[in-house]
Coordinates of C-alpha atoms (C1' of nucleotides) in Angstrom, one line a residue:
Chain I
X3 CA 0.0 0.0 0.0
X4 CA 2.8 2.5 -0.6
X5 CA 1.5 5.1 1.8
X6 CA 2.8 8.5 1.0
X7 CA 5.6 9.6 -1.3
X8 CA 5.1 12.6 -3.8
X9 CA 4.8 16.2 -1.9
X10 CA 0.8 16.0 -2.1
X11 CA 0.4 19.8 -3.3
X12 CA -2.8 21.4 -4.6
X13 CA -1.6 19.8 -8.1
X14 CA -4.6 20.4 -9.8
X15 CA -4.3 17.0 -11.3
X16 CA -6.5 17.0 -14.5
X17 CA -5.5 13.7 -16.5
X18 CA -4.0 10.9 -14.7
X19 CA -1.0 13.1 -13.4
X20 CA -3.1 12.4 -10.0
X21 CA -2.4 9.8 -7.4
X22 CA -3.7 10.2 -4.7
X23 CA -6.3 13.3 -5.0
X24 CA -10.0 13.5 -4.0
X25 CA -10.8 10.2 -5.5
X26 CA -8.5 8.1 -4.9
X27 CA -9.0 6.7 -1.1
X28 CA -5.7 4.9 -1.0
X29 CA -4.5 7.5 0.8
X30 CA -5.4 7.9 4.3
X31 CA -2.6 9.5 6.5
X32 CA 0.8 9.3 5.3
X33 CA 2.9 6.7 6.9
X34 CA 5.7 6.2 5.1
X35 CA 7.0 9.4 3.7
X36 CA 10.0 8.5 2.3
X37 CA 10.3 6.7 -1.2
X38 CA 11.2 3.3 -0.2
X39 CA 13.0 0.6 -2.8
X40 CA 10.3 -2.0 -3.8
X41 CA 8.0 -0.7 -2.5
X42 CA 6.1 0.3 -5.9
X43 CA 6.4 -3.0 -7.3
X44 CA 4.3 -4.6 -4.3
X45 CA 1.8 -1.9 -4.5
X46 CA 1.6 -2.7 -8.3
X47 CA 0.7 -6.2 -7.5
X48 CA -1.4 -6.1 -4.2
X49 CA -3.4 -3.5 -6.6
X50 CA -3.7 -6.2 -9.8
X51 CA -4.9 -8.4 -7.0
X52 CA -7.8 -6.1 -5.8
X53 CA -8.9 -5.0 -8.8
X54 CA -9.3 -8.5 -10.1
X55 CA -10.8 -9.4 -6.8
X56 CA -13.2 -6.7 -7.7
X57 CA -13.6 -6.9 -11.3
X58 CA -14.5 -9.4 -13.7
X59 CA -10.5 -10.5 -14.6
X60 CA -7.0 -9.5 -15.6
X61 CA -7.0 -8.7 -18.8
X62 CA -9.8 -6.3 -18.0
X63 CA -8.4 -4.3 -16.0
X64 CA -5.7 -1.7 -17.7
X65 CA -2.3 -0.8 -16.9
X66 CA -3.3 3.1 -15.6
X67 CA -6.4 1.7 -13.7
X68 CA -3.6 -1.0 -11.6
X69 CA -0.9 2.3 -11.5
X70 CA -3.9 4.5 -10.0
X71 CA -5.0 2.2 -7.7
X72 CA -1.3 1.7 -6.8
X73 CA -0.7 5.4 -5.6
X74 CA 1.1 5.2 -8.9
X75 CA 1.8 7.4 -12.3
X76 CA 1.2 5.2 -15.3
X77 CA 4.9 5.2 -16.3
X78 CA 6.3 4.2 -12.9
X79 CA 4.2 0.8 -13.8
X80 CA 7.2 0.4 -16.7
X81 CA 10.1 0.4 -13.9
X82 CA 9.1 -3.1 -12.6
X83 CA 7.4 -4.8 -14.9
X84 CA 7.7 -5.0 -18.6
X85 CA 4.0 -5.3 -19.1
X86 CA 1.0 -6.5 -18.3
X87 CA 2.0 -9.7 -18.6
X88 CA 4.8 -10.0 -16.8
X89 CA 3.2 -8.9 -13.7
X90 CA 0.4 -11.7 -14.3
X91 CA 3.4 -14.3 -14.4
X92 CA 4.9 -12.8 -11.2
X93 CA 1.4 -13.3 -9.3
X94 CA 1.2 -16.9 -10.8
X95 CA 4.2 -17.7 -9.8
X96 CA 4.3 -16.2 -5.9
X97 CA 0.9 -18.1 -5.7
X98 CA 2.6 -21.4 -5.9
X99 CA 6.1 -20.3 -4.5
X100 CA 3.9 -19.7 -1.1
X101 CA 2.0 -23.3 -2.0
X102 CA 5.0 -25.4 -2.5
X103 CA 6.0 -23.6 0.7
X104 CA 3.3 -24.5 2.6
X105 CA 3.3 -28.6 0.7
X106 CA 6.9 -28.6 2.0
X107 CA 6.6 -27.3 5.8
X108 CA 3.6 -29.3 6.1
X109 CA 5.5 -33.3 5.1
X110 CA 2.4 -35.1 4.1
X111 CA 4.5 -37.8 3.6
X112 CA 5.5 -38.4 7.4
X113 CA 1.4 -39.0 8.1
X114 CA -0.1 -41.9 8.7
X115 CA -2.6 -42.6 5.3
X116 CA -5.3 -42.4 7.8
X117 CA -5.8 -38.8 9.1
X118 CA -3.9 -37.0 5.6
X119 CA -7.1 -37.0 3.9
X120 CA -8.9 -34.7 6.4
X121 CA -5.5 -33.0 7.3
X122 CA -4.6 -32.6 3.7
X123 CA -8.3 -30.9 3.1
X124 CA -7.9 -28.5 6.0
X125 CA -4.8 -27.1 5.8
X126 CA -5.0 -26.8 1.4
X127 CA -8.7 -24.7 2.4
X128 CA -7.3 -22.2 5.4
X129 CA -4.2 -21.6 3.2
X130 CA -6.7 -20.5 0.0
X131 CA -9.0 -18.8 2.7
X132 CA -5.5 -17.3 4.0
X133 CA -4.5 -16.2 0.5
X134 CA -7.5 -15.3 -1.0
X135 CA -6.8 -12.8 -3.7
X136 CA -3.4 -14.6 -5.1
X137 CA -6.0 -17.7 -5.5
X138 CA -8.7 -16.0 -6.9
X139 CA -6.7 -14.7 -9.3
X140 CA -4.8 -17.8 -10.4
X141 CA -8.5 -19.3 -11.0
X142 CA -9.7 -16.7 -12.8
X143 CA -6.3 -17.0 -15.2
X144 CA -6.2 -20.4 -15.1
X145 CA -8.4 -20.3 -18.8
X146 CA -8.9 -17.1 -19.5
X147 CA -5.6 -15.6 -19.1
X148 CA -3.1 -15.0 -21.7
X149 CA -1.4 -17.9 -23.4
X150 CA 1.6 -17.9 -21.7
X151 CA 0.1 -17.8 -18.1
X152 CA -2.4 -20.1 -19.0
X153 CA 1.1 -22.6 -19.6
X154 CA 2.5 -21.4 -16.7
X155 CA -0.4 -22.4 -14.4
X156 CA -1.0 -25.4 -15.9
X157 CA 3.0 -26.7 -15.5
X158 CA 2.7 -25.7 -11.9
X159 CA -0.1 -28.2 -11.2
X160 CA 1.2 -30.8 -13.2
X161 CA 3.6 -30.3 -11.0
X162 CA 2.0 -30.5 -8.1
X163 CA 0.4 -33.4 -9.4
X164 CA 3.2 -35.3 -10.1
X165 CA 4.6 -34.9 -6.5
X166 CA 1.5 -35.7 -5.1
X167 CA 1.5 -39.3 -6.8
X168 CA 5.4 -39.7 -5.4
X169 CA 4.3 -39.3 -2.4
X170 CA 1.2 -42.0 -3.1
X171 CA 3.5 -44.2 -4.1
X172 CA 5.4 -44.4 -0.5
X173 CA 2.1 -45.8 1.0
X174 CA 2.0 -49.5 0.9
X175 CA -2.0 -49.2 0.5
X176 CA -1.0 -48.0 -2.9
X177 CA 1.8 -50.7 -3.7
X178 CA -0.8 -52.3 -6.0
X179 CA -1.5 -49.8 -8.5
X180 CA 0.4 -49.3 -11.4
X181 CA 2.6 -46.4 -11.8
X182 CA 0.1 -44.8 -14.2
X183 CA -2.7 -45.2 -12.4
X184 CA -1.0 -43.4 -10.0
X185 CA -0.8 -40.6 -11.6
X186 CA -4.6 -41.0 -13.3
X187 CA -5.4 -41.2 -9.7
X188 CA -3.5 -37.6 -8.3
X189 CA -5.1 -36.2 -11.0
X190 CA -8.5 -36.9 -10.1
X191 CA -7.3 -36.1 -6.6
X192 CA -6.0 -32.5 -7.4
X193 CA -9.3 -32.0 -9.2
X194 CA -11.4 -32.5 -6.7
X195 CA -9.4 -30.3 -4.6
X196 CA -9.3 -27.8 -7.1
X197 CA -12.5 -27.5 -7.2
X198 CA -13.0 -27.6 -3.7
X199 CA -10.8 -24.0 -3.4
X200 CA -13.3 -22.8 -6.4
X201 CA -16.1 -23.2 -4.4
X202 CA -14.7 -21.4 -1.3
X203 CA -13.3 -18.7 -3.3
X204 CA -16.6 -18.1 -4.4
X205 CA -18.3 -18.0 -1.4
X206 CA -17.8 -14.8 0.9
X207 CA -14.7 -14.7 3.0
X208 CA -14.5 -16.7 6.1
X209 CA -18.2 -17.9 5.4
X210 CA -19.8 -21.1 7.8
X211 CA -20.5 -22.3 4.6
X212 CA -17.0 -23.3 3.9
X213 CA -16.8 -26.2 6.7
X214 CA -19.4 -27.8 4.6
X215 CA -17.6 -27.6 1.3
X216 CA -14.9 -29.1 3.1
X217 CA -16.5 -31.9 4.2
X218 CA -18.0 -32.9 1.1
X219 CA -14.5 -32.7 -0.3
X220 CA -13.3 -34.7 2.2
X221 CA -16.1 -37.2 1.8
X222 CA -15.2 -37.5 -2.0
X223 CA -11.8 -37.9 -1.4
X224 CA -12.9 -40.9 1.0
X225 CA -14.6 -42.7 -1.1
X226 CA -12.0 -42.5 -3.8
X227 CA -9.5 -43.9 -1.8
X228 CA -12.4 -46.6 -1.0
X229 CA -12.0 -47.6 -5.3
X230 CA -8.5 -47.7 -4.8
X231 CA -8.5 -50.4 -2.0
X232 CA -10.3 -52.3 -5.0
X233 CA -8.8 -51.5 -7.9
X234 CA -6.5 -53.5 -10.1
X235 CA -4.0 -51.9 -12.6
X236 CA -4.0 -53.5 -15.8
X237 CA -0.6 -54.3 -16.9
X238 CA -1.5 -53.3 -20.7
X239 CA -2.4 -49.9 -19.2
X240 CA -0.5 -46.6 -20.4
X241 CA -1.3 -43.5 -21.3
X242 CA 1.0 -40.3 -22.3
X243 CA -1.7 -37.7 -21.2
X244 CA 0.8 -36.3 -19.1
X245 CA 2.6 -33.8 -21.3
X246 CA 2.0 -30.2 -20.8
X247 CA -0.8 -29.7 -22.9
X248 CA -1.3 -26.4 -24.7
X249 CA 2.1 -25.2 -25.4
X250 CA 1.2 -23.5 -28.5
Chain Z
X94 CA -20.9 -20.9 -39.5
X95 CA -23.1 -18.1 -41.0
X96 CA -22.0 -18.0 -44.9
X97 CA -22.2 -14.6 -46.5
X98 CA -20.8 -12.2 -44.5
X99 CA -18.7 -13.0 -41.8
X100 CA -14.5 -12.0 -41.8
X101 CA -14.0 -8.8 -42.7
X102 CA -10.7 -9.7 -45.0
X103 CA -7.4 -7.7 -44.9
X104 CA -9.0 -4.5 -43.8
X105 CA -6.3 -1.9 -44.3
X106 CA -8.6 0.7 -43.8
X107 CA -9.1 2.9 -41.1
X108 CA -12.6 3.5 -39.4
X109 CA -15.0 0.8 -39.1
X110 CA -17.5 2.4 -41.2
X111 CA -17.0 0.7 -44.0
X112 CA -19.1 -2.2 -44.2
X113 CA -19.8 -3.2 -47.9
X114 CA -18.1 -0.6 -50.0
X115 CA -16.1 -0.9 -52.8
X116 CA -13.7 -3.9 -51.7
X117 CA -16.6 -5.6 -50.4
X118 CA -18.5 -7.8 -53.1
X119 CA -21.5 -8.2 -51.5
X120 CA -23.3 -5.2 -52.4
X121 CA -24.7 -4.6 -55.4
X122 CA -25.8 -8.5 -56.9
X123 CA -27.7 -10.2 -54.4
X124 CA -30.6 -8.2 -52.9
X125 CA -31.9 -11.3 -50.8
X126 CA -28.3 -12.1 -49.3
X127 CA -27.5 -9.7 -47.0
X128 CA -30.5 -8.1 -45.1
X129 CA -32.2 -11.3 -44.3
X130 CA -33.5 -11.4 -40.6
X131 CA -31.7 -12.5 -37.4
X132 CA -28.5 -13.2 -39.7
X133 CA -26.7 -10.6 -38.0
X134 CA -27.5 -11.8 -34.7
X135 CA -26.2 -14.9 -35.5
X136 CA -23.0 -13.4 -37.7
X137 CA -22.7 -11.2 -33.6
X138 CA -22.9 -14.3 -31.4
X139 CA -20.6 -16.3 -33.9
X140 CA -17.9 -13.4 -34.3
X141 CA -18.2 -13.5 -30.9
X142 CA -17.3 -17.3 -30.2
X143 CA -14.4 -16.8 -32.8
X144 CA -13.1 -13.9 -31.2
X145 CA -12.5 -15.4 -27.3
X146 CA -11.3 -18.7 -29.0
X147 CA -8.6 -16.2 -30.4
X148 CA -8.2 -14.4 -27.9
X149 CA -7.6 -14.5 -24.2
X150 CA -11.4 -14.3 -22.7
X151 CA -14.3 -12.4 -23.2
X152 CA -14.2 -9.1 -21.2
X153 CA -10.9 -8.8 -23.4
X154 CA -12.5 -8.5 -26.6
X155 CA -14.4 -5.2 -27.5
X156 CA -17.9 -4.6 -28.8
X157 CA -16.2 -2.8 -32.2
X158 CA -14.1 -5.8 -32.8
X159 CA -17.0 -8.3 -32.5
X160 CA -19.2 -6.1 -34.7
X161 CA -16.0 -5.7 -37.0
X162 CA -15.6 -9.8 -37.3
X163 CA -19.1 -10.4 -37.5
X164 CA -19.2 -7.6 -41.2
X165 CA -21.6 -5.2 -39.2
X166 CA -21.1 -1.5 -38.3
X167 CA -20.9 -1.0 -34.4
X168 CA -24.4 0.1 -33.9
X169 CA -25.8 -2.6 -35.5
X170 CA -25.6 -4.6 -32.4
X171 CA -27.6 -2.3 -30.2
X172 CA -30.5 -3.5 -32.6
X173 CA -29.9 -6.9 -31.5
X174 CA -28.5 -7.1 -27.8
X175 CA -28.0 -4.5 -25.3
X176 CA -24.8 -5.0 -24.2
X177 CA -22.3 -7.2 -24.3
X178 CA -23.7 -9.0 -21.3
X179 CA -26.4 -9.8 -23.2
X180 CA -24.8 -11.3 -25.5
X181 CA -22.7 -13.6 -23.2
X182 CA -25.4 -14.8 -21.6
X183 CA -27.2 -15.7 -24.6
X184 CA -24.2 -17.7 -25.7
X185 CA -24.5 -19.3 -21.9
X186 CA -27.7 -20.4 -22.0
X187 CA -26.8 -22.0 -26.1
X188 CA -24.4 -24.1 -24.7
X189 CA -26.1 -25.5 -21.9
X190 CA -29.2 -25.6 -24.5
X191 CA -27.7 -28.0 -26.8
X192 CA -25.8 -30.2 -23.7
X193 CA -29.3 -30.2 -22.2
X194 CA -30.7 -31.9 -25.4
X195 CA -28.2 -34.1 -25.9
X196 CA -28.5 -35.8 -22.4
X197 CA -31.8 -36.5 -23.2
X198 CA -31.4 -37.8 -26.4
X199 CA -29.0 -40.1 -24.8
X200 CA -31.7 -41.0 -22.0
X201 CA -28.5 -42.4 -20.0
X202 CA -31.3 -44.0 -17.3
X203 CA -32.3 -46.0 -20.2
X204 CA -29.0 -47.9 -20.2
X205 CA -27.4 -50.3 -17.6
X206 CA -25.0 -49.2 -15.5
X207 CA -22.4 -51.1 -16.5
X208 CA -21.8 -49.6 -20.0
X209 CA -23.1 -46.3 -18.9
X210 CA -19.7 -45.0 -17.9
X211 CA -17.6 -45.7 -21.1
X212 CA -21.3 -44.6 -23.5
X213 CA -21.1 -41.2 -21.2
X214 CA -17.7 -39.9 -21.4
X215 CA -18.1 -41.2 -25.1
X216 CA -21.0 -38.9 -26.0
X217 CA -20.1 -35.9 -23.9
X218 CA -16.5 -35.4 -24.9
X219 CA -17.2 -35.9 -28.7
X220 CA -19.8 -33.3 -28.0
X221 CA -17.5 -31.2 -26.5
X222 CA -15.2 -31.4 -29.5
X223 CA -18.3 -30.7 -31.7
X224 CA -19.5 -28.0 -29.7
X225 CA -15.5 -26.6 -29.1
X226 CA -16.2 -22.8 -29.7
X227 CA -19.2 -23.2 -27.3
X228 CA -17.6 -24.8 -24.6
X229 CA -14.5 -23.0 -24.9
X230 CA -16.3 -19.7 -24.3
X231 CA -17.8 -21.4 -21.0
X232 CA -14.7 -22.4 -19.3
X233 CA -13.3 -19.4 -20.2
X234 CA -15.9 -17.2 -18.7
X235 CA -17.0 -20.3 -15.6
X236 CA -14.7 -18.1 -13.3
X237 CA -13.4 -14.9 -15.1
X238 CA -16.9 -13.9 -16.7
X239 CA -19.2 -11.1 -15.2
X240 CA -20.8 -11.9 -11.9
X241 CA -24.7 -12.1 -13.7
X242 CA -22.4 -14.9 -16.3
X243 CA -20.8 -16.8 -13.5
X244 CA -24.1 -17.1 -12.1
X245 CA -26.1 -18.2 -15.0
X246 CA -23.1 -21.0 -15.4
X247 CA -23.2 -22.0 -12.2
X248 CA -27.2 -22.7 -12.0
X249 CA -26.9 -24.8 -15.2
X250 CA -24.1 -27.4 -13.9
X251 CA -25.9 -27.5 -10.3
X252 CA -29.5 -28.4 -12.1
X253 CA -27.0 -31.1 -14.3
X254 CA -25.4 -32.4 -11.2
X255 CA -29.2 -32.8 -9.6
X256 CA -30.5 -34.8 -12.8
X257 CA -27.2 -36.7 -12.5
X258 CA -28.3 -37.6 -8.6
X259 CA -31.8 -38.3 -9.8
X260 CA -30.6 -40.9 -12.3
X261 CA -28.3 -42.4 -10.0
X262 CA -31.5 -42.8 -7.5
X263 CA -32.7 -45.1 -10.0
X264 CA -30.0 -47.5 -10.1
X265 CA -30.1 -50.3 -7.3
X266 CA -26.3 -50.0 -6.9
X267 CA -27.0 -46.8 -5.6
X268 CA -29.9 -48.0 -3.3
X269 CA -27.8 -48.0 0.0
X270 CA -26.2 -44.2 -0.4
X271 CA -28.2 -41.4 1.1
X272 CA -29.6 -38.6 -0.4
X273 CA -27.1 -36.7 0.3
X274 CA -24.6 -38.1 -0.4
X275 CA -26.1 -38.6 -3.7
X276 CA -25.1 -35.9 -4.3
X277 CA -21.7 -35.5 -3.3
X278 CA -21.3 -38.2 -5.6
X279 CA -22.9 -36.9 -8.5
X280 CA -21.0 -33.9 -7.8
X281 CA -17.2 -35.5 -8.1
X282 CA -18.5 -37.1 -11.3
X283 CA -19.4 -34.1 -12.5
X284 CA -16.4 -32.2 -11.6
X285 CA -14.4 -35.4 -13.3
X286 CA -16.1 -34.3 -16.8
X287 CA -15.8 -30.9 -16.8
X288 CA -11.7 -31.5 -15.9
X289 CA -11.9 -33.5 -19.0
X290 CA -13.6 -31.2 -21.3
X291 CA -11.5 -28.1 -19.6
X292 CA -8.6 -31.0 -21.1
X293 CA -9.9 -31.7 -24.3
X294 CA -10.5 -27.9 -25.3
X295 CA -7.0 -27.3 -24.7
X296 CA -5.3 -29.5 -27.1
X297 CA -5.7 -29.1 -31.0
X298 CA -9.1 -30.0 -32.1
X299 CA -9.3 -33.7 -33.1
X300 CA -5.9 -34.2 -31.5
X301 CA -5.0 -37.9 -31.0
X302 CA -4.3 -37.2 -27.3
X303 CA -8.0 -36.5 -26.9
X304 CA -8.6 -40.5 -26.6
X305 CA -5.8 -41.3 -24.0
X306 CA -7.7 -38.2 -22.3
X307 CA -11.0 -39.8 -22.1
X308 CA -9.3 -43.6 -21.5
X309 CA -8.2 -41.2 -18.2
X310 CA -11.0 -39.8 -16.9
X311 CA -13.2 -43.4 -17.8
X312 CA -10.9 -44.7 -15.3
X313 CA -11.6 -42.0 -12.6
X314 CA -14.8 -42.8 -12.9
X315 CA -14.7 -46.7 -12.8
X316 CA -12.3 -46.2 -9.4
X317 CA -15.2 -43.9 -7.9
X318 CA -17.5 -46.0 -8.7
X319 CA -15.9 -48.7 -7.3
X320 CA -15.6 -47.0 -4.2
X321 CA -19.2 -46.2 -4.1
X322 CA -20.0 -50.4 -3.7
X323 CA -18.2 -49.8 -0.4
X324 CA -19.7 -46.6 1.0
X325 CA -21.4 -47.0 4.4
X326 CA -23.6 -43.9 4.1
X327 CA -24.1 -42.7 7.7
X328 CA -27.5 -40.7 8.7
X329 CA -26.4 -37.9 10.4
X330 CA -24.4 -36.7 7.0
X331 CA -26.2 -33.6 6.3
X332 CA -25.0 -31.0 4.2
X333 CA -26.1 -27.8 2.8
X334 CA -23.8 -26.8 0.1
X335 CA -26.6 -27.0 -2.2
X336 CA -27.6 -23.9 -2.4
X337 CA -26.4 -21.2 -5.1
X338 CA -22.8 -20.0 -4.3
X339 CA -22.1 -16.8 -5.9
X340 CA -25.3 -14.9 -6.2
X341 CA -23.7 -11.8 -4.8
Chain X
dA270 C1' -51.1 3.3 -50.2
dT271 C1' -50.2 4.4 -46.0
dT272 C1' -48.1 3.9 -41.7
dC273 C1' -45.3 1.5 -38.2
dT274 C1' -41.5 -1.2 -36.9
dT275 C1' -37.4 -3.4 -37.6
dT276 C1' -32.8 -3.3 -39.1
dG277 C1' -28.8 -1.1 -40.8
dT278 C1' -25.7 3.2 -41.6
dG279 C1' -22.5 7.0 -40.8
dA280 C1' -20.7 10.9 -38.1
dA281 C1' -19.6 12.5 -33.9
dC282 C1' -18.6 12.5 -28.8
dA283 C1' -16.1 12.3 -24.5
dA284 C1' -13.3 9.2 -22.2
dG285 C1' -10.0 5.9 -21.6
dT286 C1' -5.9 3.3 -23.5
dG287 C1' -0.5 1.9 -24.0
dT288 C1' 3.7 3.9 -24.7
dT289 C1' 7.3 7.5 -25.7
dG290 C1' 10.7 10.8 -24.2
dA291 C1' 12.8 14.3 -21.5
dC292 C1' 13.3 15.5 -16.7
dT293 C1' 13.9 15.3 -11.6
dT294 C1' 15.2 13.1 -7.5
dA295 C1' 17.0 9.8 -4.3
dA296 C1' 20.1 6.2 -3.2
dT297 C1' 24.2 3.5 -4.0
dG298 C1' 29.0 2.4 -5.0
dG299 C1' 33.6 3.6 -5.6
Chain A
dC150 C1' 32.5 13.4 -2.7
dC151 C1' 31.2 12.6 -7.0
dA152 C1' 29.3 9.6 -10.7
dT153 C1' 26.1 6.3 -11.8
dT154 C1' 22.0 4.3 -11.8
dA155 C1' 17.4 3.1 -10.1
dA156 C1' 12.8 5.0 -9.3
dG157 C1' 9.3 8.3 -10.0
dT158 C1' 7.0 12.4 -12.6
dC159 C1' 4.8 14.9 -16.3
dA160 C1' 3.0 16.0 -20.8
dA161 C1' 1.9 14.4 -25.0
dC162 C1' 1.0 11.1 -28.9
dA163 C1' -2.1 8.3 -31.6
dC164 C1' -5.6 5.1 -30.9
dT165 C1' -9.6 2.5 -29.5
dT166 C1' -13.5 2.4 -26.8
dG167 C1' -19.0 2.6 -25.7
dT168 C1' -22.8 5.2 -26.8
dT169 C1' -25.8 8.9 -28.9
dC170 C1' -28.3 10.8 -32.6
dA171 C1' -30.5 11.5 -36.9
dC172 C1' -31.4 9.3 -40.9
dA173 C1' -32.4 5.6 -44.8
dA174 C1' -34.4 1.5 -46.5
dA175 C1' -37.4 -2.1 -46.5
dG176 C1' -41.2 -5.5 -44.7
dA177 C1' -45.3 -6.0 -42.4
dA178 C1' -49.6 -4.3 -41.0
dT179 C1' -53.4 -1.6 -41.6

DNA sequence: ATTCTTTGTGAACAAGTGTTGACTTAATGG
DNA sequence: CCATTAAGTCAACACTTGTTCACAAAGAAT
């Protein structure tokens, strides 16, 4: 929220020249008087994040609309960030810098099978609920954004997907299934967890409503795991559905 | 695909007033071809499709450039929609028109459960890839649309995921799982098929891959369904994550 | 034959857009 | 302490945007 650089003068701002005059409220009481290094760039990307929030989605919100709501001139937008773009890959990418983060600290693998689904459910929902707006935005990108982040996002949870069927693999209630099926089956898993963080993104923040979501996720979850107690890999089976897809 | 007019050509020139002029052949010999009724609401919501299949999303694309693609001067599509909105949700409600009709067509309920799974992901993702400009526009705009579009996408997939509960109810497999729950598993099924139409519409249409994708999710759905023959529903499940998420 | 309604056209508008270049200022490094 | 560079400012450019208004043609209705 870069509080309050710039000598606020009259100015008589006309055009854009403002940034913080009668209607934009960023202002509030200067803080932080002094220019500080940086500090721009995070206000340039805590302000994509609102707006988006807010709006319908990235690319419809401009470059001088994200700078104004920055406390920002539109050129200073060009001393961090090349374009548009390139700000859109720096959100994508903090969003699952701070979720391998959280994957990492949390060693899913050192749980007992039992108590990761539930624990798994909780701690992926709080950290979306905890990170709102970088998750909002990464679902809103995830098909509509440019091509480029749509690739990014999508390598990321392939990623994520791969790791997660690693760490299946370690279980010996998994020692049956075949190394593709493995993966067919963290892929159905991520899905349904996907889809669980949709649902609570959509619902108003820190809602009841979310323990409920979560509990149907964590019921689907159950009985998948339930088919996989039964389930029989085929030897013939293979499939190659695990490039990255749209890399065009 | 709307013959006559669509695709402007090279368009060197400079306003979008010019419509038919000189470099424009459709003028002057065919009186019937280009006035006719409702064709340039059709030539709108097809430029439209063309144009968010291009480009990133819908909110990214202007009203000029739709009117432009579709061979129509800009305030030709006030006579025909009253904003862009409109438009969108017409497109919306298309989609879901045609899937709706399909479905029952198919009368799934009709068949035994065994092939059902395999005959379902059969139909839907082939119409998917017939449908690809449709569905594309949906995914796109499922998260990242206006709030009224979100909305109108949401309703449709939670009345599909009822009628998908309401067929299960008529299978005696399903004679031991609660209401409820019903629904959580008609839910995850549902969620299964939209991942793989999300999948399909990303890689090139007709693309090889697009079988190993559906071998995939036929599998997800056999293992879920195989966990369903072991699910103990218990009575006091209740949940209400029923209602309509994001009417905010 | 007349009206009325629908559909399409072209000009104009105020406002917003990305991007440029030339300056100013503050911080850093030698 | 000075030179260099990173960060921010301002004015201006050439466009594109949504929307309005008045007008023309043509079908349908009377």
């Amino acid at each position: 929220m870069v509080a309050g650089w710039s000598r606020v003068e009259p100015m008589a701002a006309r055009p854009d020249t403002m940034t913080r005059s009668a209607d934009n409220p960023s202002a509030g009481t200067a803080r932080r008087t002094a220019p500080r290094r940086g500090e721009a760039r995070k206000a340039l990307m805590q302000a994509a994040l609102e707006l988006v929030s807010t709006e319908a989605n990235f690319s419809a919100i401009s470059l001088r609309r994200i700078a104004r709501q920055a406390g920002v001139v539109p050129t200073a937008f060009y001393r961090h960030f090349e374009d548009l773009d390139a700000l859109g890959l720096t959100l994508v990418e903090e969003t699952f810098r701070e979720l391998r983060r959280l994957l990492q600290d949390a060693d899913l693998s050192a749980l007992p099978l039992k108590g990761l689904t539930r624990h798994s459910v909780e701690l992926f929902a709080h950290h979306v609920r905890d990170n709102r707006l970088l998750f909002q935005f990464v679902v809103k990108e995830r098909f509509s954004g440019t091509a480029p982040m749509r690739a990014a996002i999508h390598d990321e949870i392939r990623v994520l997907t791969h790791a997660l069927a690693a760490i299946f693999a370690r279980f010996d209630e998994f020692s049956h299934i075949a190394e593709t099926d493995l993966r067919m089956l963290s892929d159905l898993v991520v899905n349904t967890v996907i889809a669980l963080s949709e649902r609570i993104l959509e619902v108003a923040a820190n809602h009841p409503e979310d323990t409920a979501l979560m509990l149907r996720a964590e019921k689907q979850l159950r009985l998948i795991f339930m088919g996989v107690g039964q389930w029989e890999s085929r030897p013939e089976d293979r499939d190659e559905t695990d490039r990255s897809p749209a890399d065009g």
